[in-house]
Coordinates of C-alpha atoms in Angstrom, one line a residue:
Chain T
D40 CA 90.6 124.1 99.0
A41 CA 93.9 123.1 100.6
G42 CA 94.3 119.4 101.2
V43 CA 96.2 117.9 104.1
T44 CA 99.5 119.8 104.7
Q45 CA 102.5 118.7 106.7
S46 CA 105.7 120.3 107.9
P47 CA 108.5 120.1 107.6
T48 CA 109.1 118.2 104.4
H49 CA 112.4 116.7 105.5
L50 CA 114.2 116.5 108.8
I51 CA 117.5 115.1 109.9
K52 CA 118.0 114.4 113.6
T53 CA 120.6 112.6 115.8
R54 CA 119.9 109.6 118.0
G55 CA 118.5 110.6 121.4
Q56 CA 117.0 113.9 120.2
Q57 CA 113.4 114.8 120.1
V58 CA 111.3 115.8 117.1
T59 CA 107.9 117.5 116.5
L60 CA 106.0 117.0 113.2
R61 CA 103.0 119.1 112.3
C62 CA 99.8 118.5 110.3
S63 CA 96.9 120.6 109.2
P64 CA 93.8 118.6 108.1
K65 CA 91.8 119.1 105.0
S66 CA 89.1 121.8 105.4
G67 CA 86.0 120.4 107.1
H68 CA 87.9 117.4 108.6
D69 CA 88.1 117.1 112.4
T70 CA 89.9 113.7 112.8
V71 CA 93.6 113.3 112.3
S72 CA 95.6 110.0 112.1
W73 CA 99.3 109.5 112.0
Y74 CA 101.1 106.7 110.2
Q75 CA 104.8 105.6 110.0
Q76 CA 106.0 104.3 106.6
A77 CA 109.3 102.6 106.7
L78 CA 111.2 102.3 103.4
G79 CA 109.6 99.6 101.2
Q80 CA 106.7 99.0 103.6
G81 CA 103.1 99.9 104.0
P82 CA 102.1 102.6 106.4
Q83 CA 101.7 101.5 110.1
F84 CA 99.0 103.2 112.3
I85 CA 100.5 105.2 115.2
F86 CA 97.4 106.9 116.6
Q87 CA 94.3 108.9 115.9
Y88 CA 93.1 112.2 117.4
Y89 CA 89.5 113.4 117.6
E90 CA 88.1 116.2 119.8
E91 CA 91.6 116.9 121.0
E92 CA 92.0 113.4 122.5
E93 CA 93.8 110.3 121.4
R94 CA 91.1 107.9 120.4
Q95 CA 93.0 104.9 119.3
R96 CA 96.7 103.9 119.4
G97 CA 98.7 101.4 117.4
N98 CA 101.6 99.3 118.5
F99 CA 104.0 102.1 119.1
P100 CA 106.0 102.9 122.3
D101 CA 105.2 105.8 124.6
R102 CA 108.1 107.7 123.0
F103 CA 105.5 108.6 120.4
S104 CA 103.0 111.1 121.6
G105 CA 100.7 113.6 120.0
H106 CA 98.4 116.5 120.4
Q107 CA 95.4 117.9 118.6
F108 CA 94.5 121.6 118.8
P109 CA 91.1 123.3 118.8
N110 CA 91.5 124.1 115.1
Y111 CA 92.0 120.4 114.5
S112 CA 95.6 120.6 113.5
S113 CA 97.9 118.1 115.1
E114 CA 101.5 117.4 116.2
L115 CA 103.4 114.2 116.5
N116 CA 106.2 114.1 119.0
V117 CA 108.9 111.5 119.1
N118 CA 111.4 111.4 122.0
A119 CA 114.7 109.7 122.4
L120 CA 115.0 109.0 118.7
L121 CA 116.4 105.7 117.5
L122 CA 117.9 104.9 114.1
G123 CA 114.8 102.7 113.5
D124 CA 112.5 105.8 113.7
S125 CA 113.8 106.9 110.3
A126 CA 110.7 106.8 108.1
L127 CA 108.2 108.8 106.2
Y128 CA 105.5 110.0 108.6
L129 CA 102.1 110.5 107.1
C130 CA 99.2 112.4 108.5
A131 CA 95.7 111.6 107.3
S132 CA 92.5 113.5 108.0
S133 CA 88.8 112.4 107.8
P134 CA 85.5 114.1 108.4
G135 CA 82.8 113.8 110.9
G136 CA 84.6 112.0 113.7
T137 CA 84.1 108.6 112.1
G138 CA 87.6 107.4 111.3
S139 CA 86.5 104.5 109.2
V140 CA 85.5 106.6 106.3
E141 CA 88.1 107.4 103.6
Q142 CA 91.1 109.2 104.9
Y143 CA 93.0 111.9 103.0
F144 CA 96.8 111.8 103.3
G145 CA 99.3 114.6 103.3
P146 CA 102.6 114.4 101.5
G147 CA 104.5 113.3 104.5
T148 CA 107.6 114.3 106.5
R149 CA 110.7 112.3 105.8
L150 CA 112.6 111.9 109.0
T151 CA 116.2 110.7 109.0
V152 CA 117.9 109.7 112.3
T153 CA 121.7 109.5 112.2
Chain J
G936 CA 93.1 89.8 113.5
N937 CA 92.7 92.0 110.5
S938 CA 95.3 91.9 107.8
V939 CA 95.9 92.6 104.1
T940 CA 98.1 90.6 101.8
Q941 CA 99.3 91.9 98.4
M942 CA 101.2 90.3 95.6
E943 CA 104.9 91.0 95.7
G944 CA 106.4 93.3 93.2
P945 CA 107.8 94.7 91.3
V946 CA 105.4 94.3 88.4
T947 CA 106.9 95.3 85.1
L948 CA 104.6 95.8 82.1
S949 CA 104.7 97.3 78.6
E950 CA 102.5 100.3 77.9
E951 CA 98.9 99.3 77.0
A952 CA 99.2 95.9 78.8
F953 CA 96.6 94.6 81.1
L954 CA 97.2 95.1 84.8
T955 CA 96.1 92.9 87.8
I956 CA 97.4 93.5 91.3
N957 CA 96.1 90.9 93.7
C958 CA 94.9 91.8 97.2
T959 CA 93.3 89.5 99.8
Y960 CA 92.2 90.4 103.3
T961 CA 91.4 88.9 106.6
A962 CA 88.7 90.6 108.7
T963 CA 85.7 90.0 110.8
G964 CA 82.5 91.2 109.2
Y965 CA 82.5 93.6 106.3
P966 CA 85.4 96.1 106.2
S967 CA 85.7 99.0 103.8
L968 CA 88.4 98.4 101.2
F969 CA 90.6 100.9 99.5
W970 CA 93.3 101.2 96.9
Y971 CA 95.9 104.0 97.4
V972 CA 98.6 105.0 95.0
Q973 CA 102.0 106.6 95.9
Y974 CA 104.1 108.3 93.3
P975 CA 107.8 108.7 94.0
G976 CA 108.5 111.2 96.8
E977 CA 104.8 111.8 97.5
G978 CA 102.2 110.8 100.0
L979 CA 99.3 108.5 99.4
Q980 CA 96.4 109.3 97.1
L981 CA 93.1 107.5 97.2
L982 CA 92.5 105.7 94.0
L983 CA 89.2 103.9 94.6
K984 CA 87.1 102.4 97.4
A985 CA 84.3 99.9 98.1
T986 CA 82.3 99.7 101.3
K987 CA 80.2 96.6 100.9
A988 CA 80.3 93.2 99.2
D989 CA 80.0 93.2 95.4
D990 CA 80.6 96.9 95.2
K991 CA 82.9 97.9 92.3
G992 CA 85.2 100.9 92.8
S993 CA 86.6 102.7 89.8
N994 CA 88.7 105.7 88.9
K995 CA 91.0 106.8 86.1
G996 CA 90.5 103.5 84.3
F997 CA 91.3 101.4 87.4
E998 CA 88.7 99.2 89.0
A999 CA 88.4 96.7 91.8
T1000 CA 85.4 94.6 93.0
Y1001 CA 84.8 93.7 96.7
R1002 CA 84.5 89.9 96.7
K1003 CA 83.3 88.7 100.1
E1004 CA 83.4 85.0 99.1
T1005 CA 87.1 85.1 98.2
T1006 CA 88.0 88.0 100.6
S1007 CA 89.6 89.7 97.7
F1008 CA 89.8 93.2 96.2
H1009 CA 92.1 92.9 93.1
L1010 CA 93.1 96.0 91.2
E1011 CA 92.7 95.9 87.4
K1012 CA 93.3 98.3 84.5
G1013 CA 92.8 97.4 80.9
S1014 CA 95.6 99.4 79.4
V1015 CA 98.4 100.9 81.5
Q1016 CA 100.4 104.0 80.8
V1017 CA 103.9 105.0 81.7
S1018 CA 102.4 107.6 84.1
D1019 CA 100.8 104.7 86.1
S1020 CA 104.3 103.7 87.4
A1021 CA 104.0 104.0 91.1
V1022 CA 103.5 101.9 94.3
Y1023 CA 100.0 100.7 94.9
F1024 CA 98.6 99.9 98.4
C1025 CA 95.6 97.9 99.3
A1026 CA 94.0 98.8 102.7
L1027 CA 91.1 98.0 104.8
S1028 CA 89.2 99.8 107.5
P1029 CA 87.8 97.4 110.0
P1030 CA 84.0 97.3 110.6
T1031 CA 84.4 96.9 114.3
S1032 CA 82.9 99.8 116.3
G1033 CA 85.6 101.7 118.0
T1034 CA 88.3 100.7 115.5
Y1035 CA 89.4 103.5 113.3
K1036 CA 92.8 102.7 111.9
Y1037 CA 93.6 101.6 108.4
I1038 CA 95.5 98.4 107.8
F1039 CA 97.7 98.5 104.8
G1040 CA 99.4 95.8 102.7
T1041 CA 103.1 96.1 102.0
G1042 CA 102.5 97.7 98.6
T1043 CA 103.2 96.6 95.0
R1044 CA 105.5 98.5 92.8
L1045 CA 104.4 98.9 89.2
K1046 CA 106.8 99.9 86.4
V1047 CA 105.4 100.6 83.0
L1048 CA 107.8 100.7 80.1
A1049 CA 107.2 102.7 76.9

């Protein structure tokens, strides 16, 4: 049983560019959350998707957007990249539409903005 | 609001020493509490959890007890190994209906010396 998978593993972008990160949830999970983890910090909640809709959003600007597909996989899009967007982006999935149960995290995508 | 406070690291111990990593939280009601571990270059792995007061979570020799009276969830292990070297994150999931995000502490780095 595959766990949460994310792609790509690493990514280097230039300021002002746009990036798309992808996540496939653990089998049987229908809820996907995205987190940003800056170096030396704990993960910060970006948003959560359930039934193909954004259910809750953290304190991130509109440059951060997402999507969930019918197969429950998800994308995170970041527009107009800033140097401060450099971080590890983590995807987490959980079952049953109840986001408060334990979340299973993927290995993350390391984004570097130069 | 909801928050998690962890003891600052790094924590450096000799193999077989006793480990305590302090975690306190602020939340309304009874959140679920978690400890996650992050090994170098990897995502987060759930280590243990507790969902109500006085619950004790345990896994791989680690344990933590949900203390409502002191709003704490300290992580302990009786005898650490070099392989336990990692960053440990305390997290809470708010009990409020309609709130799905995890709130993480800043993490505590543990280094175990042979």
